[in-house]
PDB file of C-alpha atoms in Angstrom:
ATOM      1  CA  MET A  12       0.000   0.000   0.000  1.00 45.00           C
ATOM      2  CA  THR A  13       1.197   3.548  -0.577  1.00 53.00           C
ATOM      3  CA  ASP A  14       2.459   5.057   2.659  1.00 55.00           C
ATOM      4  CA  ASP A  15       0.184   8.118   2.672  1.00 82.00           C
ATOM      5  CA  VAL A  16      -3.108   6.230   2.598  1.00 92.00           C
ATOM      6  CA  PRO A  17      -4.438   5.462   6.083  1.00 96.00           C
ATOM      7  CA  THR A  18      -5.663   1.948   6.781  1.00 97.00           C
ATOM      8  CA  LEU A  19      -8.319   0.552   9.082  1.00 98.00           C
ATOM      9  CA  ALA A  20      -8.274  -2.777  10.910  1.00 98.00           C
ATOM     10  CA  LEU A  21     -11.010  -5.218   9.950  1.00 99.00           C
ATOM     11  CA  ASN A  22     -12.551  -7.562  12.508  1.00 98.00           C
ATOM     12  CA  ASP A  23     -10.729 -10.514  10.921  1.00 98.00           C
ATOM     13  CA  GLY A  24      -7.335  -8.930  11.570  1.00 98.00           C
ATOM     14  CA  ARG A  25      -6.694  -7.712   8.036  1.00 98.00           C
ATOM     15  CA  MET A  26      -6.114  -4.098   7.055  1.00 98.00           C
ATOM     16  CA  ILE A  27      -8.063  -2.109   4.481  1.00 98.00           C
ATOM     17  CA  PRO A  28      -6.956   1.128   2.765  1.00 98.00           C
ATOM     18  CA  GLN A  29      -9.334   3.922   3.719  1.00 98.00           C
ATOM     19  CA  VAL A  30      -9.432   5.390   0.207  1.00 98.00           C
ATOM     20  CA  GLY A  31     -10.405   3.244  -2.758  1.00 97.00           C
ATOM     21  CA  PHE A  32     -11.185   3.864  -6.407  1.00 95.00           C
ATOM     22  CA  GLY A  33     -14.806   3.177  -7.310  1.00 93.00           C
ATOM     23  CA  VAL A  34     -15.746   1.989 -10.802  1.00 92.00           C
ATOM     24  CA  TRP A  35     -19.548   1.914 -10.738  1.00 88.00           C
ATOM     25  CA  GLN A  36     -20.925   3.051 -14.125  1.00 79.00           C
ATOM     26  CA  VAL A  37     -17.432   3.234 -15.629  1.00 85.00           C
ATOM     27  CA  SER A  38     -17.752   1.948 -19.192  1.00 82.00           C
ATOM     28  CA  ASN A  39     -15.620  -0.750 -20.788  1.00 79.00           C
ATOM     29  CA  GLU A  40     -14.116   1.984 -22.948  1.00 83.00           C
ATOM     30  CA  ASP A  41     -13.033   4.037 -19.932  1.00 90.00           C
ATOM     31  CA  ILE A  42     -12.288   1.374 -17.359  1.00 93.00           C
ATOM     32  CA  ILE A  43      -8.691   0.472 -18.267  1.00 96.00           C
ATOM     33  CA  PRO A  44      -7.387   4.052 -18.591  1.00 95.00           C
ATOM     34  CA  ALA A  45      -9.293   5.151 -15.474  1.00 95.00           C
ATOM     35  CA  VAL A  46      -7.985   2.343 -13.263  1.00 96.00           C
ATOM     36  CA  SER A  47      -4.502   2.687 -14.756  1.00 97.00           C
ATOM     37  CA  THR A  48      -4.475   6.390 -13.892  1.00 97.00           C
ATOM     38  CA  ALA A  49      -5.728   5.677 -10.383  1.00 97.00           C
ATOM     39  CA  LEU A  50      -2.963   3.139  -9.807  1.00 98.00           C
ATOM     40  CA  GLU A  51      -0.358   5.567 -11.157  1.00 97.00           C
ATOM     41  CA  VAL A  52      -1.632   8.274  -8.801  1.00 96.00           C
ATOM     42  CA  GLY A  53      -1.316   5.960  -5.809  1.00 96.00           C
ATOM     43  CA  TYR A  54      -4.659   4.260  -5.270  1.00 97.00           C
ATOM     44  CA  ARG A  55      -4.149   0.664  -4.180  1.00 98.00           C
ATOM     45  CA  HIS A  56      -7.759  -0.220  -3.378  1.00 98.00           C
ATOM     46  CA  ILE A  57     -10.118  -0.905  -6.304  1.00 98.00           C
ATOM     47  CA  ASP A  58     -13.835  -1.530  -5.762  1.00 96.00           C
ATOM     48  CA  THR A  59     -15.813  -3.261  -8.511  1.00 97.00           C
ATOM     49  CA  ALA A  60     -18.779  -5.665  -8.750  1.00 97.00           C
ATOM     50  CA  ALA A  61     -20.100  -8.407 -11.001  1.00 96.00           C
ATOM     51  CA  ILE A  62     -23.058  -6.261 -12.057  1.00 94.00           C
ATOM     52  CA  TYR A  63     -20.788  -3.384 -13.135  1.00 94.00           C
ATOM     53  CA  GLY A  64     -19.677  -5.428 -16.131  1.00 93.00           C
ATOM     54  CA  ASN A  65     -16.118  -4.124 -15.938  1.00 95.00           C
ATOM     55  CA  GLU A  66     -14.250  -6.737 -13.894  1.00 96.00           C
ATOM     56  CA  GLU A  67     -12.230  -7.780 -16.956  1.00 95.00           C
ATOM     57  CA  GLY A  68     -11.077  -4.210 -17.532  1.00 96.00           C
ATOM     58  CA  VAL A  69     -10.149  -3.811 -13.885  1.00 97.00           C
ATOM     59  CA  GLY A  70      -8.126  -7.010 -14.068  1.00 97.00           C
ATOM     60  CA  LYS A  71      -6.373  -5.904 -17.251  1.00 96.00           C
ATOM     61  CA  ALA A  72      -5.394  -2.560 -15.719  1.00 97.00           C
ATOM     62  CA  ILE A  73      -4.076  -4.312 -12.620  1.00 98.00           C
ATOM     63  CA  ALA A  74      -2.052  -6.771 -14.700  1.00 97.00           C
ATOM     64  CA  ASP A  75      -0.643  -4.012 -16.894  1.00 97.00           C
ATOM     65  CA  SER A  76       0.366  -1.911 -13.884  1.00 97.00           C
ATOM     66  CA  GLY A  77       3.084  -4.299 -12.754  1.00 96.00           C
ATOM     67  CA  ILE A  78       2.208  -3.527  -9.137  1.00 97.00           C
ATOM     68  CA  PRO A  79       2.787  -6.577  -6.910  1.00 97.00           C
ATOM     69  CA  ARG A  80      -0.484  -8.278  -5.994  1.00 97.00           C
ATOM     70  CA  ASP A  81       0.226  -8.051  -2.272  1.00 96.00           C
ATOM     71  CA  GLU A  82       0.305  -4.250  -2.554  1.00 97.00           C
ATOM     72  CA  LEU A  83      -3.254  -4.135  -3.888  1.00 98.00           C
ATOM     73  CA  PHE A  84      -6.645  -4.474  -2.222  1.00 98.00           C
ATOM     74  CA  VAL A  85      -9.341  -5.621  -4.642  1.00 99.00           C
ATOM     75  CA  THR A  86     -13.046  -5.806  -3.831  1.00 98.00           C
ATOM     76  CA  THR A  87     -15.851  -7.261  -5.904  1.00 98.00           C
ATOM     77  CA  LYS A  88     -19.468  -8.108  -5.152  1.00 98.00           C
ATOM     78  CA  LEU A  89     -22.026 -10.890  -5.507  1.00 98.00           C
ATOM     79  CA  TRP A  90     -25.097  -9.955  -7.534  1.00 96.00           C
ATOM     80  CA  ASN A  91     -28.638 -10.535  -6.289  1.00 94.00           C
ATOM     81  CA  THR A  92     -29.442 -13.394  -8.670  1.00 94.00           C
ATOM     82  CA  ARG A  93     -26.522 -15.468  -7.346  1.00 95.00           C
ATOM     83  CA  HIS A  94     -27.484 -15.766  -3.672  1.00 96.00           C
ATOM     84  CA  HIS A  95     -27.875 -19.533  -4.111  1.00 96.00           C
ATOM     85  CA  ASP A  96     -24.547 -20.246  -5.849  1.00 96.00           C
ATOM     86  CA  VAL A  97     -22.119 -17.905  -4.192  1.00 98.00           C
ATOM     87  CA  VAL A  98     -18.924 -19.926  -4.638  1.00 99.00           C
ATOM     88  CA  ASP A  99     -19.450 -20.334  -8.382  1.00 99.00           C
ATOM     89  CA  ALA A 100     -20.251 -16.633  -8.711  1.00 99.00           C
ATOM     90  CA  ALA A 101     -17.055 -15.731  -6.865  1.00 99.00           C
ATOM     91  CA  LYS A 102     -15.006 -17.979  -9.149  1.00 99.00           C
ATOM     92  CA  GLU A 103     -16.566 -16.350 -12.222  1.00 99.00           C
ATOM     93  CA  SER A 104     -15.585 -12.912 -10.925  1.00 99.00           C
ATOM     94  CA  LEU A 105     -12.042 -14.114 -10.269  1.00 99.00           C
ATOM     95  CA  ASP A 106     -11.795 -15.480 -13.808  1.00 98.00           C
ATOM     96  CA  LYS A 107     -12.820 -12.101 -15.207  1.00 98.00           C
ATOM     97  CA  LEU A 108     -10.422 -10.257 -12.931  1.00 98.00           C
ATOM     98  CA  GLY A 109      -7.592 -12.659 -13.747  1.00 98.00           C
ATOM     99  CA  LEU A 110      -6.905 -13.140 -10.033  1.00 98.00           C
ATOM    100  CA  ASP A 111      -6.736 -16.178  -7.783  1.00 98.00           C
ATOM    101  CA  HIS A 112      -8.365 -14.272  -4.917  1.00 99.00           C
ATOM    102  CA  VAL A 113      -9.863 -10.929  -4.021  1.00 99.00           C
ATOM    103  CA  ASP A 114      -9.241  -9.166  -0.749  1.00 99.00           C
ATOM    104  CA  LEU A 115     -12.903  -8.515  -0.032  1.00 99.00           C
ATOM    105  CA  TYR A 116     -16.074 -10.117  -1.391  1.00 99.00           C
ATOM    106  CA  LEU A 117     -19.421  -8.512  -0.589  1.00 99.00           C
ATOM    107  CA  ILE A 118     -23.078  -9.455  -0.895  1.00 98.00           C
ATOM    108  CA  HIS A 119     -24.092  -6.492  -3.054  1.00 97.00           C
ATOM    109  CA  TRP A 120     -27.698  -6.139  -1.845  1.00 96.00           C
ATOM    110  CA  PRO A 121     -29.794  -8.107   0.643  1.00 96.00           C
ATOM    111  CA  SER A 122     -32.606  -8.229  -1.942  1.00 91.00           C
ATOM    112  CA  PRO A 123     -35.085  -9.312   0.753  1.00 88.00           C
ATOM    113  CA  THR A 124     -38.072  -9.667  -1.572  1.00 81.00           C
ATOM    114  CA  LYS A 125     -36.484 -12.094  -4.051  1.00 75.00           C
ATOM    115  CA  GLY A 126     -33.042 -13.038  -2.842  1.00 71.00           C
ATOM    116  CA  ASP A 127     -31.911 -15.160   0.071  1.00 92.00           C
ATOM    117  CA  TYR A 128     -29.272 -13.145   1.867  1.00 95.00           C
ATOM    118  CA  ILE A 129     -29.212 -15.553   4.814  1.00 96.00           C
ATOM    119  CA  ARG A 130     -28.233 -18.468   2.592  1.00 96.00           C
ATOM    120  CA  ALA A 131     -25.832 -16.198   0.731  1.00 97.00           C
ATOM    121  CA  TRP A 132     -24.087 -15.238   3.967  1.00 98.00           C
ATOM    122  CA  GLU A 133     -23.816 -18.915   4.909  1.00 97.00           C
ATOM    123  CA  GLN A 134     -22.133 -19.638   1.567  1.00 98.00           C
ATOM    124  CA  MET A 135     -19.818 -16.653   1.917  1.00 98.00           C
ATOM    125  CA  GLN A 136     -18.067 -18.608   4.665  1.00 97.00           C
ATOM    126  CA  GLU A 137     -17.039 -21.151   2.035  1.00 98.00           C
ATOM    127  CA  VAL A 138     -15.737 -18.400  -0.249  1.00 99.00           C
ATOM    128  CA  ARG A 139     -13.345 -17.410   2.501  1.00 98.00           C
ATOM    129  CA  ALA A 140     -12.548 -21.001   3.490  1.00 98.00           C
ATOM    130  CA  GLN A 141     -11.521 -21.805  -0.096  1.00 98.00           C
ATOM    131  CA  GLY A 142      -9.247 -18.762  -0.221  1.00 98.00           C
ATOM    132  CA  LEU A 143     -11.287 -17.065  -2.937  1.00 99.00           C
ATOM    133  CA  SER A 144     -11.500 -13.948  -0.785  1.00 99.00           C
ATOM    134  CA  ARG A 145      -9.432 -12.949   2.217  1.00 99.00           C
ATOM    135  CA  SER A 146     -12.311 -11.073   3.864  1.00 99.00           C
ATOM    136  CA  ILE A 147     -16.080 -11.143   3.434  1.00 99.00           C
ATOM    137  CA  GLY A 148     -18.746  -8.544   4.034  1.00 99.00           C
ATOM    138  CA  VAL A 149     -22.010  -7.031   2.921  1.00 99.00           C
ATOM    139  CA  SER A 150     -23.330  -3.970   1.136  1.00 98.00           C
ATOM    140  CA  ASN A 151     -26.593  -2.068   1.533  1.00 97.00           C
ATOM    141  CA  PHE A 152     -27.542  -4.031   4.652  1.00 98.00           C
ATOM    142  CA  THR A 153     -29.747  -2.325   7.213  1.00 97.00           C
ATOM    143  CA  GLN A 154     -29.698  -3.081  10.923  1.00 97.00           C
ATOM    144  CA  THR A 155     -32.583  -5.502  10.403  1.00 96.00           C
ATOM    145  CA  HIS A 156     -30.675  -7.443   7.754  1.00 97.00           C
ATOM    146  CA  LEU A 157     -27.560  -7.585   9.916  1.00 98.00           C
ATOM    147  CA  ASP A 158     -29.487  -8.593  13.023  1.00 97.00           C
ATOM    148  CA  THR A 159     -31.049 -11.418  11.021  1.00 95.00           C
ATOM    149  CA  ILE A 160     -27.777 -12.956   9.838  1.00 96.00           C
ATOM    150  CA  LEU A 161     -25.994 -12.415  13.145  1.00 97.00           C
ATOM    151  CA  ALA A 162     -28.764 -14.245  14.991  1.00 96.00           C
ATOM    152  CA  LEU A 163     -28.141 -17.317  12.842  1.00 94.00           C
ATOM    153  CA  ILE A 164     -24.464 -17.211  11.836  1.00 95.00           C
ATOM    154  CA  ASP A 165     -21.508 -16.412  14.087  1.00 95.00           C
ATOM    155  CA  THR A 166     -19.348 -14.690  11.477  1.00 98.00           C
ATOM    156  CA  VAL A 167     -19.657 -10.904  11.589  1.00 99.00           C
ATOM    157  CA  PRO A 168     -19.228  -9.126   8.233  1.00 99.00           C
ATOM    158  CA  ALA A 169     -15.921  -7.287   7.996  1.00 99.00           C
ATOM    159  CA  VAL A 170     -17.557  -4.310   6.293  1.00 99.00           C
ATOM    160  CA  ASN A 171     -20.949  -2.914   5.341  1.00 99.00           C
ATOM    161  CA  GLN A 172     -20.778  -0.707   2.257  1.00 98.00           C
ATOM    162  CA  ILE A 173     -23.677   1.759   2.231  1.00 97.00           C
ATOM    163  CA  GLU A 174     -24.772   4.961   0.546  1.00 95.00           C
ATOM    164  CA  LEU A 175     -23.327   7.688   2.741  1.00 96.00           C
ATOM    165  CA  HIS A 176     -22.611  11.357   2.103  1.00 95.00           C
ATOM    166  CA  PRO A 177     -23.143  14.632   3.982  1.00 96.00           C
ATOM    167  CA  THR A 178     -26.803  14.949   2.964  1.00 94.00           C
ATOM    168  CA  PHE A 179     -27.433  11.270   3.826  1.00 93.00           C
ATOM    169  CA  ALA A 180     -25.096  10.778   6.757  1.00 93.00           C
ATOM    170  CA  GLN A 181     -26.564   7.515   8.111  1.00 94.00           C
ATOM    171  CA  ARG A 182     -25.321   8.202  11.639  1.00 96.00           C
ATOM    172  CA  ALA A 183     -27.444   5.500  13.268  1.00 96.00           C
ATOM    173  CA  MET A 184     -26.365   2.880  10.738  1.00 98.00           C
ATOM    174  CA  SER A 185     -22.698   3.804  11.073  1.00 98.00           C
ATOM    175  CA  ALA A 186     -22.953   3.648  14.858  1.00 98.00           C
ATOM    176  CA  TYR A 187     -24.603   0.239  14.672  1.00 98.00           C
ATOM    177  CA  ASN A 188     -21.874  -1.042  12.338  1.00 98.00           C
ATOM    178  CA  ALA A 189     -19.230   0.199  14.758  1.00 98.00           C
ATOM    179  CA  SER A 190     -20.982  -1.453  17.711  1.00 98.00           C
ATOM    180  CA  LYS A 191     -20.620  -4.802  15.932  1.00 98.00           C
ATOM    181  CA  GLY A 192     -17.022  -4.232  14.838  1.00 98.00           C
ATOM    182  CA  ILE A 193     -18.067  -3.681  11.219  1.00 99.00           C
ATOM    183  CA  VAL A 194     -16.209  -1.071   9.163  1.00 99.00           C
ATOM    184  CA  THR A 195     -18.495   1.332   7.303  1.00 99.00           C
ATOM    185  CA  GLU A 196     -17.682   1.888   3.644  1.00 98.00           C
ATOM    186  CA  ALA A 197     -19.272   4.867   1.893  1.00 97.00           C
ATOM    187  CA  TYR A 198     -20.365   4.717  -1.735  1.00 94.00           C
ATOM    188  CA  SER A 199     -21.636   7.810  -3.562  1.00 93.00           C
ATOM    189  CA  PRO A 200     -19.501   9.691  -1.013  1.00 95.00           C
ATOM    190  CA  LEU A 201     -19.984  13.092  -2.632  1.00 94.00           C
ATOM    191  CA  GLY A 202     -23.757  12.815  -2.959  1.00 90.00           C
ATOM    192  CA  LEU A 203     -25.376  14.717  -5.792  1.00 85.00           C
ATOM    193  CA  SER A 204     -23.657  17.449  -7.790  1.00 86.00           C
ATOM    194  CA  GLN A 205     -25.578  20.153  -5.933  1.00 85.00           C
ATOM    195  CA  ASP A 206     -24.181  18.872  -2.633  1.00 88.00           C
ATOM    196  CA  LEU A 207     -20.779  20.133  -3.754  1.00 92.00           C
ATOM    197  CA  GLN A 208     -22.327  23.596  -3.919  1.00 92.00           C
ATOM    198  CA  ASP A 209     -23.650  23.589  -0.367  1.00 94.00           C
ATOM    199  CA  PRO A 210     -22.669  26.921   1.236  1.00 95.00           C
ATOM    200  CA  ALA A 211     -21.135  25.260   4.303  1.00 95.00           C
ATOM    201  CA  VAL A 212     -18.954  22.998   2.166  1.00 97.00           C
ATOM    202  CA  VAL A 213     -17.976  25.767  -0.244  1.00 97.00           C
ATOM    203  CA  GLU A 214     -16.986  28.091   2.607  1.00 97.00           C
ATOM    204  CA  ILE A 215     -14.725  25.477   4.170  1.00 98.00           C
ATOM    205  CA  ALA A 216     -13.182  24.675   0.787  1.00 98.00           C
ATOM    206  CA  GLU A 217     -12.398  28.339   0.163  1.00 98.00           C
ATOM    207  CA  GLU A 218     -10.855  28.756   3.614  1.00 97.00           C
ATOM    208  CA  LEU A 219      -8.583  25.746   3.083  1.00 98.00           C
ATOM    209  CA  ASN A 220      -7.867  26.377  -0.609  1.00 97.00           C
ATOM    210  CA  ARG A 221      -9.305  22.966  -1.420  1.00 98.00           C
ATOM    211  CA  THR A 222     -12.106  21.762  -3.648  1.00 97.00           C
ATOM    212  CA  PRO A 223     -15.538  20.941  -2.189  1.00 97.00           C
ATOM    213  CA  ALA A 224     -14.971  17.309  -3.185  1.00 97.00           C
ATOM    214  CA  GLN A 225     -11.712  17.159  -1.233  1.00 98.00           C
ATOM    215  CA  VAL A 226     -13.416  18.663   1.807  1.00 98.00           C
ATOM    216  CA  ILE A 227     -16.228  16.098   1.746  1.00 97.00           C
ATOM    217  CA  LEU A 228     -13.826  13.203   1.220  1.00 98.00           C
ATOM    218  CA  ARG A 229     -11.699  14.445   4.117  1.00 98.00           C
ATOM    219  CA  TRP A 230     -14.852  14.585   6.270  1.00 98.00           C
ATOM    220  CA  HIS A 231     -15.404  10.901   5.488  1.00 98.00           C
ATOM    221  CA  LEU A 232     -11.845   9.981   6.450  1.00 98.00           C
ATOM    222  CA  GLN A 233     -12.117  11.753   9.776  1.00 98.00           C
ATOM    223  CA  LYS A 234     -15.423   9.968  10.402  1.00 98.00           C
ATOM    224  CA  GLY A 235     -13.615   6.655   9.987  1.00 98.00           C
ATOM    225  CA  HIS A 236     -15.307   5.630   6.742  1.00 98.00           C
ATOM    226  CA  VAL A 237     -13.696   3.814   3.840  1.00 98.00           C
ATOM    227  CA  VAL A 238     -14.481   6.017   0.867  1.00 97.00           C
ATOM    228  CA  PHE A 239     -14.694   5.470  -2.900  1.00 94.00           C
ATOM    229  CA  PRO A 240     -14.397   8.591  -5.048  1.00 92.00           C
ATOM    230  CA  LYS A 241     -15.122   7.851  -8.702  1.00 85.00           C
ATOM    231  CA  SER A 242     -14.101   9.667 -11.882  1.00 89.00           C
ATOM    232  CA  VAL A 243     -12.835   8.902 -15.367  1.00 88.00           C
ATOM    233  CA  THR A 244     -11.136  12.298 -15.646  1.00 91.00           C
ATOM    234  CA  SER A 245      -7.420  12.197 -14.919  1.00 93.00           C
ATOM    235  CA  SER A 246      -7.331  15.541 -13.122  1.00 94.00           C
ATOM    236  CA  ARG A 247     -10.267  14.577 -10.884  1.00 93.00           C
ATOM    237  CA  ILE A 248      -8.749  11.183 -10.093  1.00 96.00           C
ATOM    238  CA  LYS A 249      -5.614  12.979  -8.914  1.00 96.00           C
ATOM    239  CA  GLU A 250      -7.562  15.679  -7.064  1.00 95.00           C
ATOM    240  CA  ASN A 251      -9.650  13.139  -5.166  1.00 95.00           C
ATOM    241  CA  PHE A 252      -6.501  11.447  -3.895  1.00 97.00           C
ATOM    242  CA  ARG A 253      -4.994  14.636  -2.415  1.00 96.00           C
ATOM    243  CA  LEU A 254      -6.579  14.185   0.989  1.00 97.00           C
ATOM    244  CA  PHE A 255      -3.737  13.432   3.350  1.00 96.00           C
ATOM    245  CA  ASP A 256      -1.972  16.774   3.811  1.00 95.00           C
ATOM    246  CA  PHE A 257      -4.775  18.694   5.524  1.00 97.00           C
ATOM    247  CA  GLU A 258      -7.380  18.210   8.242  1.00 97.00           C
ATOM    248  CA  LEU A 259     -10.775  19.627   9.117  1.00 98.00           C
ATOM    249  CA  ASP A 260     -11.130  21.194  12.554  1.00 98.00           C
ATOM    250  CA  ASP A 261     -14.080  20.503  14.840  1.00 98.00           C
ATOM    251  CA  LYS A 262     -15.965  23.542  13.577  1.00 98.00           C
ATOM    252  CA  ALA A 263     -15.693  22.387   9.970  1.00 98.00           C
ATOM    253  CA  MET A 264     -16.682  18.818  10.841  1.00 98.00           C
ATOM    254  CA  LYS A 265     -19.774  20.044  12.691  1.00 97.00           C
ATOM    255  CA  ALA A 266     -20.691  22.363   9.824  1.00 97.00           C
ATOM    256  CA  ILE A 267     -20.651  19.452   7.380  1.00 97.00           C
ATOM    257  CA  ASP A 268     -22.549  17.298   9.879  1.00 96.00           C
ATOM    258  CA  GLY A 269     -25.247  19.957   9.766  1.00 94.00           C
ATOM    259  CA  VAL A 270     -25.823  19.411   6.047  1.00 92.00           C
ATOM    260  CA  ASP A 271     -27.567  16.062   6.673  1.00 91.00           C
ATOM    261  CA  ALA A 272     -31.103  16.054   5.265  1.00 84.00           C
ATOM    262  CA  GLY A 273     -31.859  12.337   4.971  1.00 79.00           C
ATOM    263  CA  ASN A 274     -31.546  12.524   1.181  1.00 74.00           C
ATOM    264  CA  ARG A 275     -31.179   8.953  -0.062  1.00 84.00           C
ATOM    265  CA  THR A 276     -30.264   9.013  -3.763  1.00 75.00           C
ATOM    266  CA  ASN A 277     -30.027   5.277  -4.389  1.00 71.00           C
ATOM    267  CA  GLN A 278     -32.443   2.383  -3.923  1.00 74.00           C
ATOM    268  CA  ASP A 279     -33.982   1.476  -0.569  1.00 67.00           C
ATOM    269  CA  PRO A 280     -32.363  -1.810   0.571  1.00 78.00           C
ATOM    270  CA  ASP A 281     -35.676  -3.018   1.992  1.00 72.00           C
ATOM    271  CA  GLU A 282     -37.315  -2.791  -1.420  1.00 74.00           C
ATOM    272  CA  PHE A 283     -34.660  -3.154  -4.098  1.00 73.00           C
ATOM    273  CA  PHE A 284     -34.529  -6.459  -5.954  1.00 66.00           C
TER     274      PHE A 284
END
């Protein structure tokens, strides 16, 4: 891992870089140059998923980079239609990535209306036992979903990746994750484009001579979240990585906390297929 990037301890004893490069909605045309740029800049944590359709491109960029595998942290995710054949789904993702293991494998959504996240979590144990993934976790799980699996299965997810940004701060969910020893990962960390124009965020950015995006990403780091900025633009990829040479004081942190409006922008995990 690059020295500047802070890491967090997972409940299985492994370490995870606190800043990763997200590739949701990155096209096959853009995926290799985007991931290649991110790796050149210093990102060592890449977050993809089977449903993104770009695992092959991620794998190609990793292979082309020449970076030793043990310096990288790669995450992918199980799609909702594969809750009953988790091991095979994991192997298919590994084939596309060109890797013999990932560092973290997540159940992408609980999909409570059509999926079987309890069975999926049972089978995730085998994914780890076979060495297909070093760590296992979940994504988009609510407290109810987590309570359900923890009542039946002893293994606690290493992470829970959820939508989280200043206007949808998910304080209760983050606190619950922490109470169980689960690291909170934040996707869509910047929220909507208008969130970058929030007066509180803009004022802090101007005071620190930083961009609003950098300020929000720094807020996440100081909250203890793992964060996934996403861009296909080289300058933005670099900008979003420049987070480690400044801090937000308590006043700034509280100002950004005050932006929370409960604005979910993605699907509701209780309803989404």
